[in-house]
Amino acid sequence: MPQFLDTTAHEFEQAFLALLSAKREDSPDVDEVVAAIIADVRTRGDVAVIELTERFDRIALTPDGLRFSPSEVDEAIDRVPAAERQALELAAERIRAYHERQMPADDEWTDVTGATLGWRWSAVAAAGLYVPGGLASYPSSVLMNAVPAKVAGVGRLAIAVPTPDGVVNPLVLLAARLAGVDEIYRIGGAQAIAALAYGTESIAPVDKITGPGNAFVAAAKRRVFGKVGIDMIAGPSEILVIADKDNEPDWIALDLLSQAEHDESAQSILITDDADFGRAVADAVEARLQTLERREIAGASWRDFGAVIVVRDLDEAAVLSNRIAPEHLELCVADPDGLSRKTTHAGAIFLGQYTPEAIGDYVGGPNHVLPTARSARFSSGLSVMDFLKRTTVARMTPEALRAIGPSAETLARSESLEAHGLSVRARLDRLNG
Amino acid sequence: MPQFLDTTAHEFEQAFLALLSAKREDSPDVDEVVAAIIADVRTRGDVAVIELTERFDRIALTPDGLRFSPSEVDEAIDRVPAAERQALELAAERIRAYHERQMPADDEWTDVTGATLGWRWSAVAAAGLYVPGGLASYPSSVLMNAVPAKVAGVGRLAIAVPTPDGVVNPLVLLAARLAGVDEIYRIGGAQAIAALAYGTESIAPVDKITGPGNAFVAAAKRRVFGKVGIDMIAGPSEILVIADKDNEPDWIALDLLSQAEHDESAQSILITDDADFGRAVADAVEARLQTLERREIAGASWRDFGAVIVVRDLDEAAVLSNRIAPEHLELCVADPDGLSRKTTHAGAIFLGQYTPEAIGDYVGGPNHVLPTARSARFSSGLSVMDFLKRTTVARMTPEALRAIGPSAETLARSESLEAHGLSVRARLDRLNG
């Protein structure tokens, strides 16, 4: 059974703070190992990558074999059943449509002084996407990373996906194909991140690396950050469901379990204004846990980090939600739109009882790579913006320089930056003389 | 004298690669010291901050005195001469006008299935801005960080600015006032970053920290990242000027020196299609270095990291520029707009001979906090986006769930996430039955 909290209880604030600060993840310290792997790949290139892949993934590769050939991809994709292919195609199409609307516009204007100002967006030239192998090899994550990159206009998109014992998930290759990925490498771990960041004889370096991974991958991403851009380092998944009593307890239970089944460190929280409903949901969770395939994982997550919080009213729920700043927020209440406008710190909001969070994981359209561990207070989910950068532009006319140049000169002198001031003054003297 | 490179020379590629990879900065390893300071502030709060401030800044504070009172700010601001006040007001106004145009729009639409999709932007609730003390205490940087934060709608904006021996730059306080900063603390170093990230008895924690600082500040920002958001860790400043022979060599020389005077690790590069012009600019730099106030710093930067590159034509200049991905790019050529469209990897572009980079540092309007060390390949300058986050929203109707739910169920099963599939299936069964 999870924790039950009640905002009217004397000790609520203390219990809620404990829930907020619960350390759910113990990342092993692999930083030294990772540093050595990166140094090795930088020094020895392909040879290092091949040796490390043999050691960790138990497959012997040649430099030519690091990359999947088009016919290898074709062959794997042919094995995908029609229903799964169609589902993946629908998902790709909907994710593409959503992210196309995110593309920001360039701007340019002339102000009262005659100065032309603006900015231009351009795509990262080359990006790399890490895809975990084995159990957590999710084709949906390939789409969620690769589609925004291609919509943004990334010219060269490479995937690194380890194939332990040579096993590859055909759906991952199909998702890569549907998204328009240009290169797929059968490498993983810190060696894959190093190869993407620094390049080897067979793998050209990229400018940005995104995608989830284990502790080694996360540590490697942190280390190559600066040389290349990276996306956020994601923590265990979370969901907060705010539900009133007019819901089916079993549906809410399944929504809570669909986060809990990801990982023993995942966290599922229900906030309700009806204590009886809260107990009914908890009972429904227990019932589902009798038969769920991943009941050990989901059960551990629910027992260790799950919570049911009973509030006085939904305004109080909104306040708590903003303090939690959940990755996923499901609003199963009579007026979900109204409540959503009060819950500003959340990665993604799912409105109404017919929008289970799982829809957002696959086919809704919005991205499922979202800020965890309360970082929705200051960051956003993955989007086309992660694969774009903005260059500002400014052009002064002689008149504009006359109008604002003297102020620049004054400020430069006040900051003791003489050459800054002189670079303006030399031009003004010419214009005035 | 700086390096002279010529793209027609046999050894050019090697020399250019050496220039690109020159290590200009040796950051001292202060990580252990910083970790201890952060732990101390987390444990002892105000007491630790006060002790550390006494040790490093030689001033004795009380908890009440950590923050500047409004009358202390008033008093300091009254000492600012009228010309500097007016210049700062003009800068604030222009920076505000530029950044107001950056505000992104919310979006919401209904697709063919009946699903409502969209996103909403919201501001970070509280942000902290670090302002270095002493020599590098730049009021312009206060405006460049604080104005976008307030334009974005940050509710609570706090500044930390150390005041060694009690000395404060009145222009910094005036810039804070003009930008609408809410709280100003006279603390600095890693202890200030820790106080902003974790809070103390007297300082409420923030959600995002931006602003430049020394090695201790940078290491502290790296350490608190995750607990709060941070901006980029900026390296030494850089400028690339592309100029044809129809320019005044002295103007270009001053533009190169206005980066070089920042820091011995700064880098100034000229690319020109005319070797004689390149030599004339180098001569003009030497002439200016005879008298420039910061000639020792600027001279060291120009000697150690400066370069003049002679190219065959301006298309070649654009290719090299994209490989450099400069923080600042000045285009002093006959058709700067045309050339700017070929140079997509740059933090900020300054078009034409009447737009010295110094204009952008103060009064142009665009931000002067820009990506350094080739990171313009994958990142952008500071903007309102750094103080906003996006929440995606999705709402399914029963019809929409019928249309796309089965595909979500199929993909969930293929990823062995049974509860995900069941959360969709349970609803579909009700709708269908």
XYZ file of C-alpha atoms in Angstrom, chain A residues 414-417, chain B residues 132-138 169 262 294 297:
15
model
C 32.001 53.320 -17.541
C 33.011 49.660 -17.816
C 36.653 50.633 -18.581
C 36.477 48.997 -22.009
C 30.499 39.411 -10.622
C 32.038 42.010 -8.332
C 35.173 44.020 -8.913
C 36.646 44.590 -12.367
C 34.111 42.551 -14.335
C 31.051 44.079 -12.638
C 29.242 45.083 -15.785
C 29.222 49.619 -8.464
C 38.143 41.609 -22.443
C 44.146 47.651 -21.577
C 45.503 42.208 -21.921
